[in-house]
mmCIF file of C-alpha atoms in Angstrom:
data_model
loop_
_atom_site.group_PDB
_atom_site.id
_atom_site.type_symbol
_atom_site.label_atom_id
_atom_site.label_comp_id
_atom_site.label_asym_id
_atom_site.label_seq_id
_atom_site.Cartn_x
_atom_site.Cartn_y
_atom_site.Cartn_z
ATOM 1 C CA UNK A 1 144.339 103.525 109.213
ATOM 2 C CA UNK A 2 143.503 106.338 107.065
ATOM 3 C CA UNK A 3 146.537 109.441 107.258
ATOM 4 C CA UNK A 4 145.642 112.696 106.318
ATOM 5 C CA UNK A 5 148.201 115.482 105.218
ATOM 6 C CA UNK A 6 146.319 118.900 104.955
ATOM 7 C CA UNK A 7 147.479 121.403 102.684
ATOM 8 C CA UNK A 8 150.557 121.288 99.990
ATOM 9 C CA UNK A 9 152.154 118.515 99.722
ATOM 10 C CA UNK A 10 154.690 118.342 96.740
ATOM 11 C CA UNK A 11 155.167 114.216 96.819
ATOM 12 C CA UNK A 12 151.276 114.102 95.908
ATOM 13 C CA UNK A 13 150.301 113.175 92.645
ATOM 14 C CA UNK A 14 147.886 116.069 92.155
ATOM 15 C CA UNK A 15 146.160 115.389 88.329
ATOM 16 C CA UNK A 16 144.386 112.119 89.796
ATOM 17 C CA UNK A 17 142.874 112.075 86.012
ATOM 18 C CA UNK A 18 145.719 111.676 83.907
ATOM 19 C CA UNK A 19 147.609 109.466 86.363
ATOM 20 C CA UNK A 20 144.104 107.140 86.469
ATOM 21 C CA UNK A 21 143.880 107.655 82.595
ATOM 22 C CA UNK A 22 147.705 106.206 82.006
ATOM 23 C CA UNK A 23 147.829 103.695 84.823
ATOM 24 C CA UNK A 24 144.513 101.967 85.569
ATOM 25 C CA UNK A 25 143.901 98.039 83.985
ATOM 26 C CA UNK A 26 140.689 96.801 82.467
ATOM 27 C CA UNK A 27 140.774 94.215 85.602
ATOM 28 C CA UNK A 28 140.309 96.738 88.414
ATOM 29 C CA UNK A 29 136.941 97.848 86.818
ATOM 30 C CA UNK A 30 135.269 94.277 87.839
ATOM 31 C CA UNK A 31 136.607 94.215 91.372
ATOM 32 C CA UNK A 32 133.721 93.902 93.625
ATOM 33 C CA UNK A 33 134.867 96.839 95.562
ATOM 34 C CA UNK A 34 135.334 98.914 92.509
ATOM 35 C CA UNK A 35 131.900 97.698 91.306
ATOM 36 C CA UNK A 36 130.520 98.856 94.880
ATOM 37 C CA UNK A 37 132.204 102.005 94.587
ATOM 38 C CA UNK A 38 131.436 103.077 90.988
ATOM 39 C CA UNK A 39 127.657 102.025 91.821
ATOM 40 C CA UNK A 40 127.645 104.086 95.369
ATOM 41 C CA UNK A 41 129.281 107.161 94.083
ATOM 42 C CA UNK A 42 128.283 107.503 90.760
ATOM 43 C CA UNK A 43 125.278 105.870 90.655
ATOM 44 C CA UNK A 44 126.196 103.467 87.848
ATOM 45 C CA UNK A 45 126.453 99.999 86.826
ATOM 46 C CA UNK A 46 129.647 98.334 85.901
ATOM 47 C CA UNK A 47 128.600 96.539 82.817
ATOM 48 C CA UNK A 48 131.827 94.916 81.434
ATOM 49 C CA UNK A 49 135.892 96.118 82.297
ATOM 50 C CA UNK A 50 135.430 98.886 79.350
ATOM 51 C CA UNK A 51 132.205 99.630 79.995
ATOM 52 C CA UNK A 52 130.097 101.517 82.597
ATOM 53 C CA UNK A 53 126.222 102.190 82.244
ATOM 54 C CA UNK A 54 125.739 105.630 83.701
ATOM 55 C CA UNK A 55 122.246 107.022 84.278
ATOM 56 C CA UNK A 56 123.373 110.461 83.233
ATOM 57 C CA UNK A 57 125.974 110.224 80.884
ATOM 58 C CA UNK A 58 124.477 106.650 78.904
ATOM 59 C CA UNK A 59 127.792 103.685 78.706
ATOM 60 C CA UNK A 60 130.812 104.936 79.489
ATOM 61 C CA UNK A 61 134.214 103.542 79.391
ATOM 62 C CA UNK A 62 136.275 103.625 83.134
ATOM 63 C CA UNK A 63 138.047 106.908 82.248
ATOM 64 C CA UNK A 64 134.404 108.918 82.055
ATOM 65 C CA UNK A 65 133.990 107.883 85.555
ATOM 66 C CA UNK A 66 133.590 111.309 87.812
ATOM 67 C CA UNK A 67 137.123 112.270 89.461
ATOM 68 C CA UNK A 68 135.966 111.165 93.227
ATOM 69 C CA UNK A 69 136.105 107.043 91.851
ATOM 70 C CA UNK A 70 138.833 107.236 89.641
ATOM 71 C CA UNK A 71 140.720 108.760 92.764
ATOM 72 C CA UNK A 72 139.457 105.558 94.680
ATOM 73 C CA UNK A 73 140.219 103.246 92.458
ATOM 74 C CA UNK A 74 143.908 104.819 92.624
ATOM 75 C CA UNK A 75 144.107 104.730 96.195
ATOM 76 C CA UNK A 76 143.105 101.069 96.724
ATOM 77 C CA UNK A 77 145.205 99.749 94.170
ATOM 78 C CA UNK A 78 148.394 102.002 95.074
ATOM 79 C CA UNK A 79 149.042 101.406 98.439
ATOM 80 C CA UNK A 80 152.382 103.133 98.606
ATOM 81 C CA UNK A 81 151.371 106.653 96.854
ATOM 82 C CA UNK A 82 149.579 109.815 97.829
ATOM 83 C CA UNK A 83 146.764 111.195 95.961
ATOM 84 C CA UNK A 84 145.132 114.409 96.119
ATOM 85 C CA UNK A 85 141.715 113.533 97.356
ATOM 86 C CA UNK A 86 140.526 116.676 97.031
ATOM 87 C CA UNK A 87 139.198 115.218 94.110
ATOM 88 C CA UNK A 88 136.571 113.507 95.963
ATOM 89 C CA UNK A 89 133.191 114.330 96.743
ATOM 90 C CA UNK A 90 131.880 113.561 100.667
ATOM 91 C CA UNK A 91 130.473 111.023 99.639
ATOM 92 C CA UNK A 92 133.839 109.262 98.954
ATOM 93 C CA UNK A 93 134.423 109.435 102.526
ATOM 94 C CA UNK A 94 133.228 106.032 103.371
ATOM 95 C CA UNK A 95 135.133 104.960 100.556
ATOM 96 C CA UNK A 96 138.560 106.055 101.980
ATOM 97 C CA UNK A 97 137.798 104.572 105.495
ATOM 98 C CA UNK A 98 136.937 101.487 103.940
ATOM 99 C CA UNK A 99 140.416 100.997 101.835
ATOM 100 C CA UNK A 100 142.103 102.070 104.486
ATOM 101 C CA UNK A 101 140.647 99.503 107.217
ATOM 102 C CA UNK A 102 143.091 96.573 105.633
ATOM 103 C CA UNK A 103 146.012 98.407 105.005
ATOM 104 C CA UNK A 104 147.175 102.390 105.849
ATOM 105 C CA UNK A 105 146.735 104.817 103.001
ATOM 106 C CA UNK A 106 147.845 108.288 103.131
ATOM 107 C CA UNK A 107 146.024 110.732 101.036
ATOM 108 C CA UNK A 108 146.617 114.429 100.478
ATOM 109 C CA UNK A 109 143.059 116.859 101.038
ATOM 110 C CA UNK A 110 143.087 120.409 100.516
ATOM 111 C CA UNK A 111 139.628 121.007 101.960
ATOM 112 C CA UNK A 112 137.395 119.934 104.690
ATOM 113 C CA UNK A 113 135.787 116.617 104.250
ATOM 114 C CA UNK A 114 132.672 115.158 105.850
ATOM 115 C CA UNK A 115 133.468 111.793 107.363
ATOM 116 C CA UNK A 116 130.033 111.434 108.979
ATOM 117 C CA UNK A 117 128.562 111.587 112.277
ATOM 118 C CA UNK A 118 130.081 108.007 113.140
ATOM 119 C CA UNK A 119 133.298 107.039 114.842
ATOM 120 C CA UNK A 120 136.185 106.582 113.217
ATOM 121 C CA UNK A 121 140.034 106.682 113.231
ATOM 122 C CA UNK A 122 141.819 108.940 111.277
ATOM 123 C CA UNK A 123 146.089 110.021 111.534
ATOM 124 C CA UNK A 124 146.391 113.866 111.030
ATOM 125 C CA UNK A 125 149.944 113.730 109.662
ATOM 126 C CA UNK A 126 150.759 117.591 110.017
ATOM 127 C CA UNK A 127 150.546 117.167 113.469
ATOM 128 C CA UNK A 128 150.543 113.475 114.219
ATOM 129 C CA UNK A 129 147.448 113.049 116.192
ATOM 130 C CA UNK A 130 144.864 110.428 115.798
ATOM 131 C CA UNK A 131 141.311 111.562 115.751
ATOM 132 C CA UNK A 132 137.587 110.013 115.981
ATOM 133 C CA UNK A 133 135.112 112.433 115.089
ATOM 134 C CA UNK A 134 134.686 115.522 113.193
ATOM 135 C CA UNK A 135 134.741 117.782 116.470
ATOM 136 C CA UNK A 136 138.091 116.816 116.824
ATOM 137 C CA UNK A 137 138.951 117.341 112.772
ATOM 138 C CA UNK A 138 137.511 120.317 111.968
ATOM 139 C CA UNK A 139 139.433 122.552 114.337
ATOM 140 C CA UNK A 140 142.885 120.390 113.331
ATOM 141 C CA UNK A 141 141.746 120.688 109.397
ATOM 142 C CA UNK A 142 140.953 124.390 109.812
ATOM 143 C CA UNK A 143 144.599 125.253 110.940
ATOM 144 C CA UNK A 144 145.680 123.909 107.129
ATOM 145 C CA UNK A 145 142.785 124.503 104.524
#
């Protein structure tokens, strides 16, 4: 399940950029879900682990990547730390249900974001209530952003 703490929250790692820039291996880059990711958010083609073909920016190596994958990529390979998501676009909300469908992930959000007209099951951690749709987590989300 995916756990959501609105607002400041001092055990996040905030600079999703420099932590992705010192931590992330060559490896990750080929995963098929980073490969679905990368191609789904930004649009690009995972050529090689160094190398990215973007249709905007030309090849790229991983760190070029926009802030909303690299914050992905984070999340799914560090199960047991928070990231500020805020870093991430809408369309990375698919991406965080998705991750979090295997195993929970808690992520930090200082805004509102979009997760669709669809179902799905999300843990409001600053007040401990599960909801399924954005009726129910807009009002909740409000209180903190």
């Amino acid at each position: 399940m995916l756990n959501i703490f609105y607002g400041d929250m001092p055990e996040a790692i905030f600079n999703t950029a420099v932590y992705f820039k010192n931590t992330y291996e060559d490896d990750w880059i080929t995963e098929p879900l980073t490969k679905e990711m990368i191609a789904d958010v930004d649009q690009s083609i995972v050529l090689d682990k160094g190398i990215i073909d973007s249709p905007v920016l030309g090849k790229i190596p991983p760190v070029g990547l926009s802030g909303g994958v690299k914050t992905l990529i984070l999340i799914a390979h560090f199960p047991n730390l928070i990231f500020n998501a805020s870093t991430c676009g809408d369309n990375c909300a698919k991406w965080l249900l998705k991750i979090a469908e295997k195993d929970d992930r808690t992520i930090n959000l200082r805004h509102l974001m979009n997760f669709g007209n669809e179902e799905f099951e999300i843990r409001i951690l600053n007040t401990n209530q599960v909801i399924h749709t954005m009726a129910e987590l807009v009002p909740i989300a409000g209180l903190y952003v």
